[in-house]
Amino acid sequence: GENVEQHPSTLSVQEGDSAVIKCTYSDSASNYFPWYKQELGKGPQLIIDIRSNVGEKKDQRIAVTLNKTAKHFSLHITETQPEDSAVYFCAASTGNQFYFGTGTSLTVIP
Amino acid sequence: DTAVSQTPKYLVTQMGNDKSIKCEQNLGHDTMYWYKQDSKKFLKIMFSYNNKELIINETVPNRFSPKSPDKAHLNLHINSLELGDSAVYFCASSQSGVSEAFFGQGTRLTVV
């Protein structure tokens, strides 16, 4: 099955700085890569996604890049704010199966 | 309207008991999932159902039995609960073919 690795497991940044989270996957059949944000006591919520025919996607302060050849994808958050503090998960999907990375706990220090 | 709803939100029970967690989605999706999130926050897939048919059953003890009466519901029944079953269980749904998965708010199960 698919194996998704995520780094780092914890990340602290000063407010206003950028945060980068990186993931790798193993199954070349994976073609959809969502990123989820999980706040305390809540379920994961989609923040951005990218499909295999796209190399980069941006939504305001959040961007995701995908390198299919290397099987890498990354989440970039610019101008971080305290409300960005949460656990972030990457995932890889082939269509009806989602495999998640191990999560990154992001803390934005005011 | 809640897209994916799970009940109960909290469940405290003794070892050896049998319990069920219910999940319903009103998104018209054809695929539903159960995930287990342990204390380290790892999200591990347990089951996946597509159009009421089981398509994924990861290495989960057979004390866990999912039931999908229709496409909108996927319930999880757990027999003979053990201390190690304590975790947060998430139900999710998606439309097969490549789309995001929507998650419920989770059920925190504590076995004492």
JSON list of C-alpha atoms in Angstrom, two decimals:
[
{"chain": "A", "resi": 1, "resn": "GLY", "atom": "CA", "xyz": [0.00, 0.00, 0.00]},
{"chain": "A", "resi": 2, "resn": "GLU", "atom": "CA", "xyz": [0.86, 3.67, -0.05]},
{"chain": "A", "resi": 3, "resn": "ASN", "atom": "CA", "xyz": [3.40, 5.03, 2.44]},
{"chain": "A", "resi": 4, "resn": "VAL", "atom": "CA", "xyz": [3.35, 8.77, 3.14]},
{"chain": "A", "resi": 5, "resn": "GLU", "atom": "CA", "xyz": [6.15, 10.35, 5.15]},
{"chain": "A", "resi": 6, "resn": "GLN", "atom": "CA", "xyz": [5.87, 13.86, 6.57]},
{"chain": "A", "resi": 7, "resn": "HIS", "atom": "CA", "xyz": [8.49, 16.19, 8.05]},
{"chain": "A", "resi": 8, "resn": "PRO", "atom": "CA", "xyz": [8.98, 17.88, 10.41]},
{"chain": "A", "resi": 9, "resn": "SER", "atom": "CA", "xyz": [6.81, 16.47, 13.17]},
{"chain": "A", "resi": 10, "resn": "THR", "atom": "CA", "xyz": [6.91, 19.78, 15.06]},
{"chain": "A", "resi": 11, "resn": "LEU", "atom": "CA", "xyz": [7.55, 23.28, 13.79]},
{"chain": "A", "resi": 12, "resn": "SER", "atom": "CA", "xyz": [7.72, 26.60, 15.64]},
{"chain": "A", "resi": 13, "resn": "VAL", "atom": "CA", "xyz": [7.87, 29.88, 13.78]},
{"chain": "A", "resi": 14, "resn": "GLN", "atom": "CA", "xyz": [7.61, 33.54, 14.69]},
{"chain": "A", "resi": 15, "resn": "GLU", "atom": "CA", "xyz": [4.47, 35.31, 13.60]},
{"chain": "A", "resi": 16, "resn": "GLY", "atom": "CA", "xyz": [4.97, 36.69, 10.11]},
{"chain": "A", "resi": 17, "resn": "ASP", "atom": "CA", "xyz": [7.57, 34.11, 9.12]},
{"chain": "A", "resi": 18, "resn": "SER", "atom": "CA", "xyz": [6.99, 31.31, 6.62]},
{"chain": "A", "resi": 19, "resn": "ALA", "atom": "CA", "xyz": [6.41, 27.64, 7.41]},
{"chain": "A", "resi": 20, "resn": "VAL", "atom": "CA", "xyz": [7.20, 24.73, 5.11]},
{"chain": "A", "resi": 21, "resn": "ILE", "atom": "CA", "xyz": [6.05, 21.13, 5.58]},
{"chain": "A", "resi": 22, "resn": "LYS", "atom": "CA", "xyz": [7.29, 18.38, 3.29]},
{"chain": "A", "resi": 23, "resn": "CYS", "atom": "CA", "xyz": [5.86, 15.00, 2.34]},
{"chain": "A", "resi": 24, "resn": "THR", "atom": "CA", "xyz": [6.93, 12.06, 0.23]},
{"chain": "A", "resi": 25, "resn": "TYR", "atom": "CA", "xyz": [4.84, 9.21, -1.08]},
{"chain": "A", "resi": 26, "resn": "SER", "atom": "CA", "xyz": [5.63, 5.80, -2.49]},
{"chain": "A", "resi": 27, "resn": "ASP", "atom": "CA", "xyz": [2.78, 4.79, -4.83]},
{"chain": "A", "resi": 28, "resn": "SER", "atom": "CA", "xyz": [3.17, 6.29, -8.30]},
{"chain": "A", "resi": 29, "resn": "ALA", "atom": "CA", "xyz": [-0.58, 5.65, -8.85]},
{"chain": "A", "resi": 30, "resn": "SER", "atom": "CA", "xyz": [-1.45, 8.37, -6.32]},
{"chain": "A", "resi": 31, "resn": "ASN", "atom": "CA", "xyz": [-2.83, 11.33, -8.22]},
{"chain": "A", "resi": 32, "resn": "TYR", "atom": "CA", "xyz": [-4.50, 13.58, -5.65]},
{"chain": "A", "resi": 33, "resn": "PHE", "atom": "CA", "xyz": [-2.72, 15.27, -2.75]},
{"chain": "A", "resi": 34, "resn": "PRO", "atom": "CA", "xyz": [-4.81, 17.14, -0.17]},
{"chain": "A", "resi": 35, "resn": "TRP", "atom": "CA", "xyz": [-3.58, 18.99, 2.88]},
{"chain": "A", "resi": 36, "resn": "TYR", "atom": "CA", "xyz": [-5.65, 19.08, 6.05]},
{"chain": "A", "resi": 37, "resn": "LYS", "atom": "CA", "xyz": [-5.57, 21.30, 9.13]},
{"chain": "A", "resi": 38, "resn": "GLN", "atom": "CA", "xyz": [-6.73, 19.86, 12.43]},
{"chain": "A", "resi": 39, "resn": "GLU", "atom": "CA", "xyz": [-7.51, 22.17, 15.31]},
{"chain": "A", "resi": 40, "resn": "LEU", "atom": "CA", "xyz": [-7.81, 20.90, 18.85]},
{"chain": "A", "resi": 41, "resn": "GLY", "atom": "CA", "xyz": [-10.92, 18.81, 19.40]},
{"chain": "A", "resi": 42, "resn": "LYS", "atom": "CA", "xyz": [-12.00, 18.95, 15.77]},
{"chain": "A", "resi": 43, "resn": "GLY", "atom": "CA", "xyz": [-11.84, 16.78, 12.69]},
{"chain": "A", "resi": 44, "resn": "PRO", "atom": "CA", "xyz": [-9.31, 17.48, 9.91]},
{"chain": "A", "resi": 45, "resn": "GLN", "atom": "CA", "xyz": [-10.42, 20.10, 7.40]},
{"chain": "A", "resi": 46, "resn": "LEU", "atom": "CA", "xyz": [-9.13, 20.53, 3.87]},
{"chain": "A", "resi": 47, "resn": "ILE", "atom": "CA", "xyz": [-7.10, 23.69, 3.34]},
{"chain": "A", "resi": 48, "resn": "ILE", "atom": "CA", "xyz": [-5.67, 23.12, -0.13]},
{"chain": "A", "resi": 49, "resn": "ASP", "atom": "CA", "xyz": [-5.20, 20.28, -2.59]},
{"chain": "A", "resi": 50, "resn": "ILE", "atom": "CA", "xyz": [-3.29, 19.57, -5.76]},
{"chain": "A", "resi": 51, "resn": "ARG", "atom": "CA", "xyz": [-3.80, 17.06, -8.53]},
{"chain": "A", "resi": 52, "resn": "SER", "atom": "CA", "xyz": [-1.10, 15.18, -10.38]},
{"chain": "A", "resi": 53, "resn": "ASN", "atom": "CA", "xyz": [-1.35, 17.24, -13.57]},
{"chain": "A", "resi": 54, "resn": "VAL", "atom": "CA", "xyz": [-0.45, 20.46, -11.72]},
{"chain": "A", "resi": 55, "resn": "GLY", "atom": "CA", "xyz": [2.93, 21.46, -10.30]},
{"chain": "A", "resi": 56, "resn": "GLU", "atom": "CA", "xyz": [1.89, 24.30, -8.03]},
{"chain": "A", "resi": 57, "resn": "LYS", "atom": "CA", "xyz": [-1.26, 25.81, -6.57]},
{"chain": "A", "resi": 58, "resn": "LYS", "atom": "CA", "xyz": [-1.73, 28.90, -4.45]},
{"chain": "A", "resi": 59, "resn": "ASP", "atom": "CA", "xyz": [-4.59, 30.19, -2.31]},
{"chain": "A", "resi": 60, "resn": "GLN", "atom": "CA", "xyz": [-3.81, 33.47, -0.57]},
{"chain": "A", "resi": 61, "resn": "ARG", "atom": "CA", "xyz": [-1.11, 32.71, 2.04]},
{"chain": "A", "resi": 62, "resn": "ILE", "atom": "CA", "xyz": [-1.05, 28.98, 1.34]},
{"chain": "A", "resi": 63, "resn": "ALA", "atom": "CA", "xyz": [0.69, 27.23, -1.54]},
{"chain": "A", "resi": 64, "resn": "VAL", "atom": "CA", "xyz": [1.37, 23.62, -2.41]},
{"chain": "A", "resi": 65, "resn": "THR", "atom": "CA", "xyz": [3.99, 22.24, -4.80]},
{"chain": "A", "resi": 66, "resn": "LEU", "atom": "CA", "xyz": [4.19, 18.78, -6.32]},
{"chain": "A", "resi": 67, "resn": "ASN", "atom": "CA", "xyz": [7.12, 16.99, -7.91]},
{"chain": "A", "resi": 68, "resn": "LYS", "atom": "CA", "xyz": [5.70, 13.76, -9.33]},
{"chain": "A", "resi": 69, "resn": "THR", "atom": "CA", "xyz": [9.05, 12.50, -10.56]},
{"chain": "A", "resi": 70, "resn": "ALA", "atom": "CA", "xyz": [10.57, 12.70, -7.10]},
{"chain": "A", "resi": 71, "resn": "LYS", "atom": "CA", "xyz": [7.27, 11.85, -5.38]},
{"chain": "A", "resi": 72, "resn": "HIS", "atom": "CA", "xyz": [7.53, 14.95, -3.18]},
{"chain": "A", "resi": 73, "resn": "PHE", "atom": "CA", "xyz": [4.94, 17.55, -2.28]},
{"chain": "A", "resi": 74, "resn": "SER", "atom": "CA", "xyz": [5.14, 20.49, 0.09]},
{"chain": "A", "resi": 75, "resn": "LEU", "atom": "CA", "xyz": [2.93, 22.98, 1.90]},
{"chain": "A", "resi": 76, "resn": "HIS", "atom": "CA", "xyz": [4.06, 26.59, 2.21]},
{"chain": "A", "resi": 77, "resn": "ILE", "atom": "CA", "xyz": [2.39, 29.05, 4.56]},
{"chain": "A", "resi": 78, "resn": "THR", "atom": "CA", "xyz": [3.55, 32.65, 4.30]},
{"chain": "A", "resi": 79, "resn": "GLU", "atom": "CA", "xyz": [3.00, 35.51, 6.78]},
{"chain": "A", "resi": 80, "resn": "THR", "atom": "CA", "xyz": [2.01, 33.06, 9.49]},
{"chain": "A", "resi": 81, "resn": "GLN", "atom": "CA", "xyz": [-0.52, 34.11, 12.10]},
{"chain": "A", "resi": 82, "resn": "PRO", "atom": "CA", "xyz": [-1.29, 32.68, 15.56]},
{"chain": "A", "resi": 83, "resn": "GLU", "atom": "CA", "xyz": [-4.51, 31.14, 14.20]},
{"chain": "A", "resi": 84, "resn": "ASP", "atom": "CA", "xyz": [-2.38, 29.01, 11.85]},
{"chain": "A", "resi": 85, "resn": "SER", "atom": "CA", "xyz": [-1.28, 27.02, 14.92]},
{"chain": "A", "resi": 86, "resn": "ALA", "atom": "CA", "xyz": [-2.66, 23.50, 14.46]},
{"chain": "A", "resi": 87, "resn": "VAL", "atom": "CA", "xyz": [-1.69, 20.01, 13.30]},
{"chain": "A", "resi": 88, "resn": "TYR", "atom": "CA", "xyz": [-1.29, 19.72, 9.54]},
{"chain": "A", "resi": 89, "resn": "PHE", "atom": "CA", "xyz": [-1.58, 16.48, 7.59]},
{"chain": "A", "resi": 90, "resn": "CYS", "atom": "CA", "xyz": [-0.61, 15.70, 4.05]},
{"chain": "A", "resi": 91, "resn": "ALA", "atom": "CA", "xyz": [-2.32, 12.85, 2.24]},
{"chain": "A", "resi": 92, "resn": "ALA", "atom": "CA", "xyz": [-2.03, 10.88, -0.98]},
{"chain": "A", "resi": 93, "resn": "SER", "atom": "CA", "xyz": [-4.97, 9.35, -2.79]},
{"chain": "A", "resi": 94, "resn": "THR", "atom": "CA", "xyz": [-5.57, 7.12, -5.81]},
{"chain": "A", "resi": 95, "resn": "GLY", "atom": "CA", "xyz": [-9.27, 7.94, -5.99]},
{"chain": "A", "resi": 96, "resn": "ASN", "atom": "CA", "xyz": [-11.07, 6.24, -3.14]},
{"chain": "A", "resi": 97, "resn": "GLN", "atom": "CA", "xyz": [-8.29, 5.61, -0.68]},
{"chain": "A", "resi": 98, "resn": "PHE", "atom": "CA", "xyz": [-6.59, 8.30, 1.40]},
{"chain": "A", "resi": 99, "resn": "TYR", "atom": "CA", "xyz": [-3.29, 7.68, 3.16]},
{"chain": "A", "resi": 100, "resn": "PHE", "atom": "CA", "xyz": [-2.14, 10.31, 5.60]},
{"chain": "A", "resi": 101, "resn": "GLY", "atom": "CA", "xyz": [1.26, 11.52, 6.71]},
{"chain": "A", "resi": 102, "resn": "THR", "atom": "CA", "xyz": [2.14, 11.46, 10.39]},
{"chain": "A", "resi": 103, "resn": "GLY", "atom": "CA", "xyz": [1.24, 15.11, 10.98]},
{"chain": "A", "resi": 104, "resn": "THR", "atom": "CA", "xyz": [3.12, 18.32, 11.76]},
{"chain": "A", "resi": 105, "resn": "SER", "atom": "CA", "xyz": [2.30, 20.30, 14.86]},
{"chain": "A", "resi": 106, "resn": "LEU", "atom": "CA", "xyz": [2.77, 23.95, 13.89]},
{"chain": "A", "resi": 107, "resn": "THR", "atom": "CA", "xyz": [3.08, 26.62, 16.57]},
{"chain": "A", "resi": 108, "resn": "VAL", "atom": "CA", "xyz": [3.12, 30.27, 15.55]},
{"chain": "A", "resi": 109, "resn": "ILE", "atom": "CA", "xyz": [4.66, 32.41, 18.28]},
{"chain": "A", "resi": 110, "resn": "PRO", "atom": "CA", "xyz": [3.17, 35.92, 18.56]},
{"chain": "B", "resi": 1, "resn": "ASP", "atom": "CA", "xyz": [-26.20, 21.44, 8.13]},
{"chain": "B", "resi": 2, "resn": "THR", "atom": "CA", "xyz": [-23.44, 19.12, 9.29]},
{"chain": "B", "resi": 3, "resn": "ALA", "atom": "CA", "xyz": [-21.93, 17.31, 6.31]},
{"chain": "B", "resi": 4, "resn": "VAL", "atom": "CA", "xyz": [-20.54, 14.30, 8.21]},
{"chain": "B", "resi": 5, "resn": "SER", "atom": "CA", "xyz": [-21.94, 13.69, 11.66]},
{"chain": "B", "resi": 6, "resn": "GLN", "atom": "CA", "xyz": [-20.84, 11.14, 14.21]},
{"chain": "B", "resi": 7, "resn": "THR", "atom": "CA", "xyz": [-22.47, 10.09, 17.45]},
{"chain": "B", "resi": 8, "resn": "PRO", "atom": "CA", "xyz": [-21.57, 10.03, 20.22]},
{"chain": "B", "resi": 9, "resn": "LYS", "atom": "CA", "xyz": [-18.83, 12.66, 20.53]},
{"chain": "B", "resi": 10, "resn": "TYR", "atom": "CA", "xyz": [-17.54, 11.09, 23.74]},
{"chain": "B", "resi": 11, "resn": "LEU", "atom": "CA", "xyz": [-17.76, 7.48, 24.85]},
{"chain": "B", "resi": 12, "resn": "VAL", "atom": "CA", "xyz": [-16.41, 6.14, 28.12]},
{"chain": "B", "resi": 13, "resn": "THR", "atom": "CA", "xyz": [-16.83, 2.44, 28.75]},
{"chain": "B", "resi": 14, "resn": "GLN", "atom": "CA", "xyz": [-15.36, -0.48, 30.62]},
{"chain": "B", "resi": 15, "resn": "MET", "atom": "CA", "xyz": [-13.11, -3.18, 29.22]},
{"chain": "B", "resi": 16, "resn": "GLY", "atom": "CA", "xyz": [-15.02, -6.07, 27.75]},
{"chain": "B", "resi": 17, "resn": "ASN", "atom": "CA", "xyz": [-18.06, -4.05, 26.77]},
{"chain": "B", "resi": 18, "resn": "ASP", "atom": "CA", "xyz": [-19.49, -3.79, 23.25]},
{"chain": "B", "resi": 19, "resn": "LYS", "atom": "CA", "xyz": [-20.16, -0.33, 21.78]},
{"chain": "B", "resi": 20, "resn": "SER", "atom": "CA", "xyz": [-21.19, 1.28, 18.51]},
{"chain": "B", "resi": 21, "resn": "ILE", "atom": "CA", "xyz": [-20.37, 4.59, 16.86]},
{"chain": "B", "resi": 22, "resn": "LYS", "atom": "CA", "xyz": [-22.73, 5.93, 14.21]},
{"chain": "B", "resi": 23, "resn": "CYS", "atom": "CA", "xyz": [-21.86, 8.02, 11.17]},
{"chain": "B", "resi": 24, "resn": "GLU", "atom": "CA", "xyz": [-24.03, 9.73, 8.61]},
{"chain": "B", "resi": 25, "resn": "GLN", "atom": "CA", "xyz": [-23.16, 11.94, 5.66]},
{"chain": "B", "resi": 26, "resn": "ASN", "atom": "CA", "xyz": [-25.55, 14.16, 3.71]},
{"chain": "B", "resi": 27, "resn": "LEU", "atom": "CA", "xyz": [-23.17, 14.99, 0.86]},
{"chain": "B", "resi": 28, "resn": "GLY", "atom": "CA", "xyz": [-24.35, 12.28, -1.51]},
{"chain": "B", "resi": 29, "resn": "HIS", "atom": "CA", "xyz": [-20.88, 10.71, -1.50]},
{"chain": "B", "resi": 30, "resn": "ASP", "atom": "CA", "xyz": [-20.42, 7.09, -2.50]},
{"chain": "B", "resi": 31, "resn": "THR", "atom": "CA", "xyz": [-17.40, 6.29, -0.30]},
{"chain": "B", "resi": 32, "resn": "MET", "atom": "CA", "xyz": [-17.12, 6.34, 3.49]},
{"chain": "B", "resi": 33, "resn": "TYR", "atom": "CA", "xyz": [-14.23, 5.64, 5.83]},
{"chain": "B", "resi": 34, "resn": "TRP", "atom": "CA", "xyz": [-13.29, 5.02, 9.41]},
{"chain": "B", "resi": 35, "resn": "TYR", "atom": "CA", "xyz": [-9.98, 6.33, 10.72]},
{"chain": "B", "resi": 36, "resn": "LYS", "atom": "CA", "xyz": [-8.37, 5.83, 14.10]},
{"chain": "B", "resi": 37, "resn": "GLN", "atom": "CA", "xyz": [-6.28, 8.66, 15.56]},
{"chain": "B", "resi": 38, "resn": "ASP", "atom": "CA", "xyz": [-4.03, 7.64, 18.43]},
{"chain": "B", "resi": 39, "resn": "SER", "atom": "CA", "xyz": [-2.43, 9.80, 21.11]},
{"chain": "B", "resi": 40, "resn": "LYS", "atom": "CA", "xyz": [0.42, 10.68, 18.74]},
{"chain": "B", "resi": 41, "resn": "LYS", "atom": "CA", "xyz": [-2.12, 12.08, 16.26]},
{"chain": "B", "resi": 42, "resn": "PHE", "atom": "CA", "xyz": [-1.45, 9.41, 13.62]},
{"chain": "B", "resi": 43, "resn": "LEU", "atom": "CA", "xyz": [-4.46, 9.00, 11.32]},
{"chain": "B", "resi": 44, "resn": "LYS", "atom": "CA", "xyz": [-4.70, 5.35, 10.38]},
{"chain": "B", "resi": 45, "resn": "ILE", "atom": "CA", "xyz": [-7.31, 4.09, 7.96]},
{"chain": "B", "resi": 46, "resn": "MET", "atom": "CA", "xyz": [-9.37, 1.20, 9.27]},
{"chain": "B", "resi": 47, "resn": "PHE", "atom": "CA", "xyz": [-12.12, 0.63, 6.73]},
{"chain": "B", "resi": 48, "resn": "SER", "atom": "CA", "xyz": [-13.32, 2.04, 3.44]},
{"chain": "B", "resi": 49, "resn": "TYR", "atom": "CA", "xyz": [-16.73, 1.38, 1.91]},
{"chain": "B", "resi": 50, "resn": "ASN", "atom": "CA", "xyz": [-17.77, 2.24, -1.63]},
{"chain": "B", "resi": 51, "resn": "ASN", "atom": "CA", "xyz": [-21.49, 1.99, -2.42]},
{"chain": "B", "resi": 52, "resn": "LYS", "atom": "CA", "xyz": [-21.98, -0.11, 0.71]},
{"chain": "B", "resi": 53, "resn": "GLU", "atom": "CA", "xyz": [-19.26, -2.57, -0.30]},
{"chain": "B", "resi": 54, "resn": "LEU", "atom": "CA", "xyz": [-16.09, -3.02, 1.72]},
{"chain": "B", "resi": 55, "resn": "ILE", "atom": "CA", "xyz": [-13.03, -2.04, -0.32]},
{"chain": "B", "resi": 56, "resn": "ILE", "atom": "CA", "xyz": [-10.38, -1.59, 2.34]},
{"chain": "B", "resi": 57, "resn": "ASN", "atom": "CA", "xyz": [-9.94, -3.49, 5.56]},
{"chain": "B", "resi": 58, "resn": "GLU", "atom": "CA", "xyz": [-6.55, -2.67, 6.99]},
{"chain": "B", "resi": 59, "resn": "THR", "atom": "CA", "xyz": [-5.07, -4.86, 9.70]},
{"chain": "B", "resi": 60, "resn": "VAL", "atom": "CA", "xyz": [-7.83, -4.26, 12.17]},
{"chain": "B", "resi": 61, "resn": "PRO", "atom": "CA", "xyz": [-8.85, -6.86, 14.79]},
{"chain": "B", "resi": 62, "resn": "ASN", "atom": "CA", "xyz": [-12.05, -8.65, 13.88]},
{"chain": "B", "resi": 63, "resn": "ARG", "atom": "CA", "xyz": [-13.57, -7.23, 17.08]},
{"chain": "B", "resi": 64, "resn": "PHE", "atom": "CA", "xyz": [-14.20, -4.18, 14.87]},
{"chain": "B", "resi": 65, "resn": "SER", "atom": "CA", "xyz": [-17.08, -4.64, 12.47]},
{"chain": "B", "resi": 66, "resn": "PRO", "atom": "CA", "xyz": [-18.32, -1.90, 10.17]},
{"chain": "B", "resi": 67, "resn": "LYS", "atom": "CA", "xyz": [-21.90, -1.89, 8.93]},
{"chain": "B", "resi": 68, "resn": "SER", "atom": "CA", "xyz": [-23.16, 0.15, 6.00]},
{"chain": "B", "resi": 69, "resn": "PRO", "atom": "CA", "xyz": [-26.96, -0.06, 5.75]},
{"chain": "B", "resi": 70, "resn": "ASP", "atom": "CA", "xyz": [-26.95, 2.46, 2.89]},
{"chain": "B", "resi": 71, "resn": "LYS", "atom": "CA", "xyz": [-24.57, 4.82, 1.13]},
{"chain": "B", "resi": 72, "resn": "ALA", "atom": "CA", "xyz": [-25.16, 7.61, 3.64]},
{"chain": "B", "resi": 73, "resn": "HIS", "atom": "CA", "xyz": [-24.35, 5.60, 6.77]},
{"chain": "B", "resi": 74, "resn": "LEU", "atom": "CA", "xyz": [-21.31, 3.71, 8.01]},
{"chain": "B", "resi": 75, "resn": "ASN", "atom": "CA", "xyz": [-21.48, 2.52, 11.59]},
{"chain": "B", "resi": 76, "resn": "LEU", "atom": "CA", "xyz": [-18.66, 0.98, 13.61]},
{"chain": "B", "resi": 77, "resn": "HIS", "atom": "CA", "xyz": [-19.34, -1.74, 16.13]},
{"chain": "B", "resi": 78, "resn": "ILE", "atom": "CA", "xyz": [-16.62, -2.80, 18.55]},
{"chain": "B", "resi": 79, "resn": "ASN", "atom": "CA", "xyz": [-16.81, -5.99, 20.59]},
{"chain": "B", "resi": 80, "resn": "SER", "atom": "CA", "xyz": [-14.92, -6.85, 23.77]},
{"chain": "B", "resi": 81, "resn": "LEU", "atom": "CA", "xyz": [-13.33, -3.43, 24.13]},
{"chain": "B", "resi": 82, "resn": "GLU", "atom": "CA", "xyz": [-9.69, -3.29, 25.24]},
{"chain": "B", "resi": 83, "resn": "LEU", "atom": "CA", "xyz": [-7.63, -0.52, 26.82]},
{"chain": "B", "resi": 84, "resn": "GLY", "atom": "CA", "xyz": [-5.67, -0.15, 23.56]},
{"chain": "B", "resi": 85, "resn": "ASP", "atom": "CA", "xyz": [-8.86, 0.75, 21.70]},
{"chain": "B", "resi": 86, "resn": "SER", "atom": "CA", "xyz": [-8.86, 4.13, 23.43]},
{"chain": "B", "resi": 87, "resn": "ALA", "atom": "CA", "xyz": [-8.45, 6.73, 20.68]},
{"chain": "B", "resi": 88, "resn": "VAL", "atom": "CA", "xyz": [-10.37, 9.24, 18.62]},
{"chain": "B", "resi": 89, "resn": "TYR", "atom": "CA", "xyz": [-12.30, 7.62, 15.78]},
{"chain": "B", "resi": 90, "resn": "PHE", "atom": "CA", "xyz": [-13.11, 9.69, 12.71]},
{"chain": "B", "resi": 91, "resn": "CYS", "atom": "CA", "xyz": [-15.66, 8.97, 10.05]},
{"chain": "B", "resi": 92, "resn": "ALA", "atom": "CA", "xyz": [-15.13, 10.55, 6.63]},
{"chain": "B", "resi": 93, "resn": "SER", "atom": "CA", "xyz": [-16.71, 10.51, 3.21]},
{"chain": "B", "resi": 94, "resn": "SER", "atom": "CA", "xyz": [-15.70, 11.36, -0.34]},
{"chain": "B", "resi": 95, "resn": "GLN", "atom": "CA", "xyz": [-16.88, 10.95, -3.91]},
{"chain": "B", "resi": 96, "resn": "SER", "atom": "CA", "xyz": [-14.75, 8.35, -5.63]},
{"chain": "B", "resi": 97, "resn": "GLY", "atom": "CA", "xyz": [-12.72, 9.46, -8.58]},
{"chain": "B", "resi": 98, "resn": "VAL", "atom": "CA", "xyz": [-10.51, 12.02, -6.89]},
{"chain": "B", "resi": 99, "resn": "SER", "atom": "CA", "xyz": [-12.03, 14.49, -4.48]},
{"chain": "B", "resi": 100, "resn": "GLU", "atom": "CA", "xyz": [-11.43, 15.62, -0.95]},
{"chain": "B", "resi": 101, "resn": "ALA", "atom": "CA", "xyz": [-12.53, 13.61, 2.06]},
{"chain": "B", "resi": 102, "resn": "PHE", "atom": "CA", "xyz": [-14.83, 15.35, 4.54]},
{"chain": "B", "resi": 103, "resn": "PHE", "atom": "CA", "xyz": [-14.38, 14.40, 8.18]},
{"chain": "B", "resi": 104, "resn": "GLY", "atom": "CA", "xyz": [-16.76, 14.20, 11.08]},
{"chain": "B", "resi": 105, "resn": "GLN", "atom": "CA", "xyz": [-15.91, 15.82, 14.40]},
{"chain": "B", "resi": 106, "resn": "GLY", "atom": "CA", "xyz": [-14.62, 12.58, 15.86]},
{"chain": "B", "resi": 107, "resn": "THR", "atom": "CA", "xyz": [-15.63, 10.25, 18.68]},
{"chain": "B", "resi": 108, "resn": "ARG", "atom": "CA", "xyz": [-13.29, 10.11, 21.64]},
{"chain": "B", "resi": 109, "resn": "LEU", "atom": "CA", "xyz": [-13.43, 6.58, 22.98]},
{"chain": "B", "resi": 110, "resn": "THR", "atom": "CA", "xyz": [-11.98, 5.93, 26.43]},
{"chain": "B", "resi": 111, "resn": "VAL", "atom": "CA", "xyz": [-11.82, 2.37, 27.71]},
{"chain": "B", "resi": 112, "resn": "VAL", "atom": "CA", "xyz": [-11.29, 2.05, 31.46]}
]
